[in-house]
mmCIF file of C-alpha atoms in Angstrom:
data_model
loop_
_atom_site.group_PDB
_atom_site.id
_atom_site.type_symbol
_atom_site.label_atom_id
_atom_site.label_comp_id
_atom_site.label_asym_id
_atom_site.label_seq_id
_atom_site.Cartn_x
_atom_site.Cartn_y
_atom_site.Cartn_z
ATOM 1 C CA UNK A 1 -116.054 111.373 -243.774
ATOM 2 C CA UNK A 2 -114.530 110.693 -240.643
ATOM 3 C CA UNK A 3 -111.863 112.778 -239.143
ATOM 4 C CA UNK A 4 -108.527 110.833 -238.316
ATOM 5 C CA UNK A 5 -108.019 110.742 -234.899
ATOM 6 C CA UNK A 6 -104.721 111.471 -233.250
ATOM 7 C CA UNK A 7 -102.466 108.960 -232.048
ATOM 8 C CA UNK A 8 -102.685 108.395 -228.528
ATOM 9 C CA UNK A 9 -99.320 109.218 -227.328
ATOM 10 C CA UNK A 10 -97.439 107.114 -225.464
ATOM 11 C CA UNK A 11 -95.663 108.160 -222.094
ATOM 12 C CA UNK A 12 -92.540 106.366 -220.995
ATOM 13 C CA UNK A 13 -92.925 107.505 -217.610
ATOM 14 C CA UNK A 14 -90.152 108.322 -215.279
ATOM 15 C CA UNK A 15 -89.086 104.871 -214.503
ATOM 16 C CA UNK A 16 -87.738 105.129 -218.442
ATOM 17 C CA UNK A 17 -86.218 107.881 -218.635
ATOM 18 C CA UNK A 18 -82.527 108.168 -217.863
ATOM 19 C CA UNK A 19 -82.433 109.563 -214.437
ATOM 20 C CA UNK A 20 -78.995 109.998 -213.104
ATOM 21 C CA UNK A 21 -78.509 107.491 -209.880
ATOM 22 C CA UNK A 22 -78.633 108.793 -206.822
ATOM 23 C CA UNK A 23 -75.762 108.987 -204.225
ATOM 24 C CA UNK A 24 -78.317 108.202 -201.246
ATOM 25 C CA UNK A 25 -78.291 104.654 -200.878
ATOM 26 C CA UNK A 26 -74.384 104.200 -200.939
ATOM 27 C CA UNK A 27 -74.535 106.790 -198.221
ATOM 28 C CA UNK A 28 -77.002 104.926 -196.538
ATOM 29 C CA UNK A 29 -75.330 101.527 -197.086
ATOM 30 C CA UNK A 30 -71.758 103.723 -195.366
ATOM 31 C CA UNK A 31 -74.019 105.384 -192.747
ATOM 32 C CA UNK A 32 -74.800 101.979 -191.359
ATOM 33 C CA UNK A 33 -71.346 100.609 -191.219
ATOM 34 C CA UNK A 34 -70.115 103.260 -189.848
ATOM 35 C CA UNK A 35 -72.629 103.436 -186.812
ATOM 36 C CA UNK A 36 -71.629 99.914 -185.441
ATOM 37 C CA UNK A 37 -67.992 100.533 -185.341
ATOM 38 C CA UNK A 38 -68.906 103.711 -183.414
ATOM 39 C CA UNK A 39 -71.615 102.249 -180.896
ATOM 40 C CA UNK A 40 -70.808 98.942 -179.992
ATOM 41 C CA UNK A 41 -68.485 99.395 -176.895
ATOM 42 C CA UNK A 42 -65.128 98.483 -177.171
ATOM 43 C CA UNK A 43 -65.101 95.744 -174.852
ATOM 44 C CA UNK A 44 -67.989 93.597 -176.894
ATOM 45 C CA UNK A 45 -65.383 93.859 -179.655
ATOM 46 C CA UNK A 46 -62.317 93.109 -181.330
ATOM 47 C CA UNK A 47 -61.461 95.891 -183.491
ATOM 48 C CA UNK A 48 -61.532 97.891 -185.738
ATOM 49 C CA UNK A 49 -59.434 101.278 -184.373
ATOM 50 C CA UNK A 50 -60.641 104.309 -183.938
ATOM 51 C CA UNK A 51 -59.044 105.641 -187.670
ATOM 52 C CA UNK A 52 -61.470 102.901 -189.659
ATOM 53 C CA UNK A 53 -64.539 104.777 -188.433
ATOM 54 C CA UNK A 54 -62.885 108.543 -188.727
ATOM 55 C CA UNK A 55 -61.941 107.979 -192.561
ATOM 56 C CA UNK A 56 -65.576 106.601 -193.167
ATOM 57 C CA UNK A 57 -66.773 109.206 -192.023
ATOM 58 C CA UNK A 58 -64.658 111.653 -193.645
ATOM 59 C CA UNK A 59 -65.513 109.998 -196.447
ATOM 60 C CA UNK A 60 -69.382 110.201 -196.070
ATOM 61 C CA UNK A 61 -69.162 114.069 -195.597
ATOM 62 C CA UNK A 62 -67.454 114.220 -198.614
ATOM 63 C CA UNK A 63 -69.877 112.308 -200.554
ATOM 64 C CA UNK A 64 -72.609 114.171 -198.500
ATOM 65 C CA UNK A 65 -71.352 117.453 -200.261
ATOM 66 C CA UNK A 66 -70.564 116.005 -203.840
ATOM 67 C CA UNK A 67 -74.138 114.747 -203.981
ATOM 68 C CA UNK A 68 -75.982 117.788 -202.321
ATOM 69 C CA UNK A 69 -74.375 119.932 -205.221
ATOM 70 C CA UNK A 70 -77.682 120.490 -207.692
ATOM 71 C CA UNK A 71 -77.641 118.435 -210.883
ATOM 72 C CA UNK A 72 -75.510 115.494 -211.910
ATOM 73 C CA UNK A 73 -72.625 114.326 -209.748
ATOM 74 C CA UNK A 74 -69.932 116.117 -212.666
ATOM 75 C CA UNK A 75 -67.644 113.434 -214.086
ATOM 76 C CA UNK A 76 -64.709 115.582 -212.829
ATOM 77 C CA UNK A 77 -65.420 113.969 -209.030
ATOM 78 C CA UNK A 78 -65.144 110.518 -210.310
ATOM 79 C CA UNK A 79 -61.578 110.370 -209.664
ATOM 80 C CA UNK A 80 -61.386 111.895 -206.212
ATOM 81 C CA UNK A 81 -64.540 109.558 -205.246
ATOM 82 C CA UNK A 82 -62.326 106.297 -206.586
ATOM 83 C CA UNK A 83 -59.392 107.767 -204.175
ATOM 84 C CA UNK A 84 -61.888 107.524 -201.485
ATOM 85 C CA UNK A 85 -63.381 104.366 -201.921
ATOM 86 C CA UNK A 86 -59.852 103.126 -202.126
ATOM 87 C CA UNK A 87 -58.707 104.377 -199.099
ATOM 88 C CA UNK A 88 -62.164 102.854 -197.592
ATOM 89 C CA UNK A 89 -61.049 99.578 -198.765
ATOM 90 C CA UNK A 90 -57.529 99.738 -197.448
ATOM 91 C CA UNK A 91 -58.513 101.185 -193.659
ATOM 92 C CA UNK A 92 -60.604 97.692 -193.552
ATOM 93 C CA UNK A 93 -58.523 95.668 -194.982
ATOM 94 C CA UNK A 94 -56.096 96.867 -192.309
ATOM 95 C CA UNK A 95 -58.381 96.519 -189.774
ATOM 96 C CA UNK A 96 -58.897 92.487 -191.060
ATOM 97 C CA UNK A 97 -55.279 92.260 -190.630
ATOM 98 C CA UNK A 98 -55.320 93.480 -187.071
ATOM 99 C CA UNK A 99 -58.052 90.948 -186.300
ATOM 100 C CA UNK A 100 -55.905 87.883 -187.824
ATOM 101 C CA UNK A 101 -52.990 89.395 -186.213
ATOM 102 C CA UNK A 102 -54.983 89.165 -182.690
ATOM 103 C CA UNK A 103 -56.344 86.033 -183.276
ATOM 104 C CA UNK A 104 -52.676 84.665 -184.065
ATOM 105 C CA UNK A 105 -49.997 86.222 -181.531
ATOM 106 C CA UNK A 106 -50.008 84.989 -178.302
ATOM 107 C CA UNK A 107 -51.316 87.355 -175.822
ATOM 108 C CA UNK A 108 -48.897 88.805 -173.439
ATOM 109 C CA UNK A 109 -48.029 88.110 -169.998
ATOM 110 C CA UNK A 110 -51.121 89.485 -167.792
ATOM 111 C CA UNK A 111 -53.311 90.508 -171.375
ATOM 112 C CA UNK A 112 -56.255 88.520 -171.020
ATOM 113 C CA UNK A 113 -57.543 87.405 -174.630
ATOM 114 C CA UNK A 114 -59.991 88.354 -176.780
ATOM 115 C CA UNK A 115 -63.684 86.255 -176.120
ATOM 116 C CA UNK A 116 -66.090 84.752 -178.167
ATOM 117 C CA UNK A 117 -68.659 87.893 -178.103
ATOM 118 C CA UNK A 118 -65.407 90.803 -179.397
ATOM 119 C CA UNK A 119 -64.464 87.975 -182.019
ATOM 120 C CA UNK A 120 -67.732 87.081 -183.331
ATOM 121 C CA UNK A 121 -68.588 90.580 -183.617
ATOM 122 C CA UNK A 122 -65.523 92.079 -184.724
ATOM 123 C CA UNK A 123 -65.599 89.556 -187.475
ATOM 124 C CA UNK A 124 -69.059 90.743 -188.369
ATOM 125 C CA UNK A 125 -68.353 95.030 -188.508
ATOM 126 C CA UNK A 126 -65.174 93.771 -190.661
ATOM 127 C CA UNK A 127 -67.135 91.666 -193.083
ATOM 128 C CA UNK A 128 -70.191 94.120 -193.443
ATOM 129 C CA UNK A 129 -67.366 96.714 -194.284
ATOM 130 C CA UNK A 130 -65.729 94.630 -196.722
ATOM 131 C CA UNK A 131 -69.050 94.341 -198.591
ATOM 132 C CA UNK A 132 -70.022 97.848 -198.934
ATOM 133 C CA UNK A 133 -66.851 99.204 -199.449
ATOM 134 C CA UNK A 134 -65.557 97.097 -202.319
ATOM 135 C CA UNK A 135 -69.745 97.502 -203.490
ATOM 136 C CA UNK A 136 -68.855 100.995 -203.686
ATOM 137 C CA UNK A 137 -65.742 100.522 -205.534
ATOM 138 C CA UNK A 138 -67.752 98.227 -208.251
ATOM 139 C CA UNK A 139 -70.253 100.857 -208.143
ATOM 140 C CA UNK A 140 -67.436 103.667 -209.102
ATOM 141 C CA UNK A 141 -65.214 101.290 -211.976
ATOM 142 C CA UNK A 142 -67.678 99.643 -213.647
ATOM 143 C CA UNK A 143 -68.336 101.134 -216.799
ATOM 144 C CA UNK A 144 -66.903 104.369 -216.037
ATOM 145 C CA UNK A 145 -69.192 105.015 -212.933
ATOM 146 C CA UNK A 146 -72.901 105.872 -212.377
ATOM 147 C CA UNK A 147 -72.703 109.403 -214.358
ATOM 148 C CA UNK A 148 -70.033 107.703 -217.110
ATOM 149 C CA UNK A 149 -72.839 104.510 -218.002
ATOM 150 C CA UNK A 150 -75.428 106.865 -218.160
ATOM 151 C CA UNK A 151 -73.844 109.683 -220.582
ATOM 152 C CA UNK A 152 -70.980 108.114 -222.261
ATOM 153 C CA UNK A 153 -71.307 104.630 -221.767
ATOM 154 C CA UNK A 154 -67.795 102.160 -222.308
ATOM 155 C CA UNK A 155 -67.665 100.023 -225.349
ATOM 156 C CA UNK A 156 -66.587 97.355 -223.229
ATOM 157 C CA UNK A 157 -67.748 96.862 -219.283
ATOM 158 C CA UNK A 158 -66.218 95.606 -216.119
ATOM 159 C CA UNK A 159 -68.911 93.591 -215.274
ATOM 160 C CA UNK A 160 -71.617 91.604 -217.165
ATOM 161 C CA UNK A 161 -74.839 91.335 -215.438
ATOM 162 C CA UNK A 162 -77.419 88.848 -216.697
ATOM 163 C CA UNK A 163 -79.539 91.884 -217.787
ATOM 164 C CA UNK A 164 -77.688 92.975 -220.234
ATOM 165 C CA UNK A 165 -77.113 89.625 -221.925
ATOM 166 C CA UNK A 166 -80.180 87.955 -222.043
ATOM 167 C CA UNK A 167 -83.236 89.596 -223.723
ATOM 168 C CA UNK A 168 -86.191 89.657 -221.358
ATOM 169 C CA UNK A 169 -84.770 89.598 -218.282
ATOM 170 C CA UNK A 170 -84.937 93.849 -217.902
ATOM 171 C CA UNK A 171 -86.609 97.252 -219.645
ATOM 172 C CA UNK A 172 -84.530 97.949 -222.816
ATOM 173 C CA UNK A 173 -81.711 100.306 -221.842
ATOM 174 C CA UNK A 174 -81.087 98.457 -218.383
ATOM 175 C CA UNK A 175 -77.808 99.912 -216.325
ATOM 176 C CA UNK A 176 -76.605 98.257 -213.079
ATOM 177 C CA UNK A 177 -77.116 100.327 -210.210
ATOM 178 C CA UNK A 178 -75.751 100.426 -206.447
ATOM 179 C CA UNK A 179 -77.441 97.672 -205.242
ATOM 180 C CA UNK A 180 -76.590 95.393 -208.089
ATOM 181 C CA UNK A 181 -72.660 95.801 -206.975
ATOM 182 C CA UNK A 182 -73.504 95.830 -203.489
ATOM 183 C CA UNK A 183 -75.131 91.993 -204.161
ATOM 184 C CA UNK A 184 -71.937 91.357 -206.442
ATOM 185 C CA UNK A 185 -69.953 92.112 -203.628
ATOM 186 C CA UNK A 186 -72.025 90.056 -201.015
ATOM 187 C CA UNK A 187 -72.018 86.896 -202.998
ATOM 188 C CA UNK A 188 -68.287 87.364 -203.665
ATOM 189 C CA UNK A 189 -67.598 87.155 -199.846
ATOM 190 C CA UNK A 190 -70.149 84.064 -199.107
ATOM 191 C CA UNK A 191 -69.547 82.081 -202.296
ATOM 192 C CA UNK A 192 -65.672 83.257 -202.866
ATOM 193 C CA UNK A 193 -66.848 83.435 -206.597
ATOM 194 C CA UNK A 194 -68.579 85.024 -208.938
ATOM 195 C CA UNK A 195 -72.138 84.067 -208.916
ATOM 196 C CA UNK A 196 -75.266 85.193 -211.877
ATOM 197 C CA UNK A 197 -72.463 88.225 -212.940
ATOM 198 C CA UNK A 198 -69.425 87.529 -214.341
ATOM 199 C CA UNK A 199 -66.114 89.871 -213.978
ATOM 200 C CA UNK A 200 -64.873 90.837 -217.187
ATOM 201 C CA UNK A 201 -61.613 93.309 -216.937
ATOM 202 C CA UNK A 202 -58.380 92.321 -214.945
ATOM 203 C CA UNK A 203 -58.892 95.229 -212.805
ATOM 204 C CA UNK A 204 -61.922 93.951 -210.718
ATOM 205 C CA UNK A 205 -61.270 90.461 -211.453
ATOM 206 C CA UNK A 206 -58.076 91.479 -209.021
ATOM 207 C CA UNK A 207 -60.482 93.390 -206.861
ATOM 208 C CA UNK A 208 -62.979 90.471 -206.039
ATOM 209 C CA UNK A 209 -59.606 87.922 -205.517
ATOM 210 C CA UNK A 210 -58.517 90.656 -203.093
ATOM 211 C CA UNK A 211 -62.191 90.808 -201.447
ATOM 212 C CA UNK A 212 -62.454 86.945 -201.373
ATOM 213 C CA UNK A 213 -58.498 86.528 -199.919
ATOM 214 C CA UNK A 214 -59.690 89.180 -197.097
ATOM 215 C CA UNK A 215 -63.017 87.625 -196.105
ATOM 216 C CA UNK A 216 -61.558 84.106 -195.789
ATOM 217 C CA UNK A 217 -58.615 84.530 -194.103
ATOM 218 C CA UNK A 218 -61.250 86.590 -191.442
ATOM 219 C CA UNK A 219 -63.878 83.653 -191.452
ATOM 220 C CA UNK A 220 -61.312 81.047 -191.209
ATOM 221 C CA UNK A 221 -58.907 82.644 -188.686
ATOM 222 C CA UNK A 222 -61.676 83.636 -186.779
ATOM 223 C CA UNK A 223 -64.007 80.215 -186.787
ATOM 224 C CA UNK A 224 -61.128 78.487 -186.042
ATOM 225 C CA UNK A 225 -60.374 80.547 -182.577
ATOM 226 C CA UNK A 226 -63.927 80.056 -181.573
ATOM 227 C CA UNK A 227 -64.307 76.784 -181.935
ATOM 228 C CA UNK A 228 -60.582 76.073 -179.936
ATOM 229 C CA UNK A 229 -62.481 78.822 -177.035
ATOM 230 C CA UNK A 230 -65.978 77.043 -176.992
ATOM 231 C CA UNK A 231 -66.199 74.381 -174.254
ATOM 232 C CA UNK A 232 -66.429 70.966 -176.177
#
């Protein structure tokens, strides 16, 4: 007779398991948002103040020392992180204001005005902030947040991504991570729409008008100067 081998058994490997997301590439992606506004001298730019940069990077410390704890980010930080993602979003959409505000007003007696080079770049450190910040935001609501999809996932999401509605397209038991909101907020600002994922709860549907309304009025406002400031 012949024994009856065991069944091989099968490993899912690591990339199947549920591994809580890390917090290091939405530090990363704040890191290097922050560093523009910080090196570029003032006079090759238009903007932001001073405060944008200091409450990122308040902000980044504090996400530095929620995500160095050991173990899982606890679910009782989600709401202080949403507070500070919230107050990221606001210190840039001030700063767009300021910028359309500049472009607009007529400079004063003596004030010389902005250029080409402060516009075109502090369009750019405005825009680049508007994309990671409200990425971070989608990264935080969705779903009840990195640690709330992975543990006790919400019957109903904010966002539908075409992984989790077409067979095929993913590994069974695909989340969205970071960089999946981070793209959702990128296409949002260049297409002023919703492209491959679709909002699904009032709450960010009002987040990505908000994002679009802020990243027009920029582009717009700010095209607009140049082209009146570029020899024809």
């Amino acid at each position: 007779m012949m024994d009856n081998a065991p069944a091989p058994v099968h490993d899912p490997g690591p990339d199947s398991a549920q591994v809580p997301e890390s917090y290091f590439w939405p530090l990363v992606a704040l890191i290097l948002v922050i560093l523009p506004q910080v090196l570029v001298p003032a006079r090759m730019r238009e903007g932001p103040v001073l405060i944008v940069p200091v409450l990122e990077g308040v902000v980044a410390l504090v996400l530095l020392g929620v995500a160095a704890r050991p173990g899982p980010v606890p679910r009782a930080a989600r709401p202080l992180i949403l507070w500070l993602f919230a107050v990221l979003v606001l210190a840039n959409t001030s700063a767009a204001a300021r910028l359309v505000i500049v472009v607009l007003r007529t400079p004063a007696a003596g004030e010389h005005p902005a250029t080409v080079t402060q516009l075109l770049i502090g369009a750019a450190l405005v825009l680049a902030t508007n994309v990671v910040t409200f990425g971070l935001l989608y990264w935080q609501l969705d779903g009840g947040g990195p640690s709330g999809r992975l543990q006790h996932p919400a019957p109903f999401p904010d966002f539908q991504f075409p992984q989790t509605s077409t067979e095929g397209l993913a590994p069974p038991g695909w989340r969205p991570r970071f960089a999946d909101h981070l793209y959702v907020a990128y296409t949002n600002i260049v297409a002023f729409s919703p492209t491959d994922t679709l909002p699904l709860s009032h709450r960010v549907k009002g987040l990505m008008a908000i994002q679009s309304m802020i990243s027009l009025a920029v582009l717009v406002v700010v095209i607009s100067r140049v082209i009146n400031i570029l020899p024809s």
